[in-house]
């Protein structure tokens, strides 16, 4: 999907969140917050339809869907 080609992903240990930003605008288009000291998802913010799954070996899988 072309709109995700210029993005950065950052994980903030202190805030316990994962953020994906557009490189050109620095705008957040996806963020996920975890409960403290767990791998449980507390809250999700997204501008696009997404499926979130925690796979084996604690791999976080994000599948963004086309809006067209």
Short mmCIF file of C-alpha atoms in Angstrom, two decimals:
data_model
loop_
_atom_site.label_atom_id
_atom_site.label_comp_id
_atom_site.label_asym_id
_atom_site.label_seq_id
_atom_site.Cartn_x
_atom_site.Cartn_y
_atom_site.Cartn_z
CA UNK A 1 0.00 0.00 0.00
CA UNK A 2 1.64 3.16 -1.19
CA UNK A 3 0.61 5.39 1.73
CA UNK A 4 2.70 3.33 4.19
CA UNK A 5 5.97 3.49 2.26
CA UNK A 6 7.22 6.60 4.07
CA UNK A 7 6.61 5.81 7.71
CA UNK A 8 8.62 5.42 10.90
CA UNK A 9 7.82 3.13 13.80
CA UNK A 10 8.87 3.94 17.35
CA UNK A 11 8.38 2.11 20.64
CA UNK A 12 8.48 4.20 23.81
CA UNK A 13 9.38 2.06 26.83
CA UNK A 14 8.36 4.72 29.36
CA UNK A 15 4.90 5.21 27.84
CA UNK A 16 4.59 1.55 26.87
CA UNK A 17 3.31 2.41 23.39
CA UNK A 18 4.08 1.76 19.74
CA UNK A 19 3.56 4.58 17.24
CA UNK A 20 3.72 4.66 13.43
CA UNK A 21 4.14 8.12 11.91
CA UNK A 22 4.04 9.54 8.39
CA UNK A 23 7.59 10.72 7.60
CA UNK A 24 6.43 13.71 5.53
CA UNK A 25 3.92 15.20 8.00
CA UNK A 26 5.09 13.54 11.26
CA UNK A 27 1.38 12.78 11.82
CA UNK A 28 0.42 9.66 13.73
CA UNK A 29 -1.72 7.24 11.72
CA UNK A 30 -1.42 4.26 14.06
CA UNK A 31 -0.71 3.90 17.79
CA UNK A 32 -1.10 1.06 20.23
CA UNK A 33 -0.79 1.29 24.02
CA UNK A 34 -0.06 -1.72 26.21
CA UNK A 35 -0.90 -2.31 29.87
CA UNK A 36 2.14 -1.89 32.14
CA UNK A 37 4.39 -4.94 32.45
CA UNK A 38 2.16 -7.08 30.22
CA UNK A 39 1.69 -7.78 26.55
CA UNK A 40 -2.03 -7.04 26.75
CA UNK A 41 -3.34 -4.29 24.50
CA UNK A 42 -4.91 -1.40 26.40
CA UNK A 43 -5.90 0.97 23.59
CA UNK A 44 -5.53 1.33 19.79
CA UNK A 45 -5.71 4.45 17.62
CA UNK A 46 -5.76 4.13 13.84
CA UNK A 47 -6.82 6.17 10.83
CA UNK A 48 -7.16 3.04 8.66
CA UNK A 49 -8.86 -0.35 9.05
CA UNK A 50 -6.40 -2.76 10.67
CA UNK A 51 -6.31 -6.25 12.12
CA UNK A 52 -4.05 -6.72 15.17
CA UNK A 53 -2.87 -10.10 16.40
CA UNK A 54 -0.16 -11.28 18.80
CA UNK A 55 1.37 -14.40 17.27
CA UNK A 56 3.66 -17.10 18.67
CA UNK A 57 6.92 -15.85 20.14
CA UNK A 58 5.25 -12.50 20.98
CA UNK A 59 5.24 -11.23 17.39
CA UNK A 60 2.79 -8.38 16.85
CA UNK A 61 1.15 -8.68 13.43
CA UNK A 62 -0.59 -5.68 11.85
CA UNK A 63 -2.61 -6.10 8.66
CA UNK A 64 -3.79 -2.84 7.12
CA UNK A 65 -6.72 -3.09 4.73
CA UNK A 66 -7.31 -1.04 1.61
CA UNK A 67 -10.10 1.51 1.93
CA UNK A 68 -10.85 1.40 -1.81
#
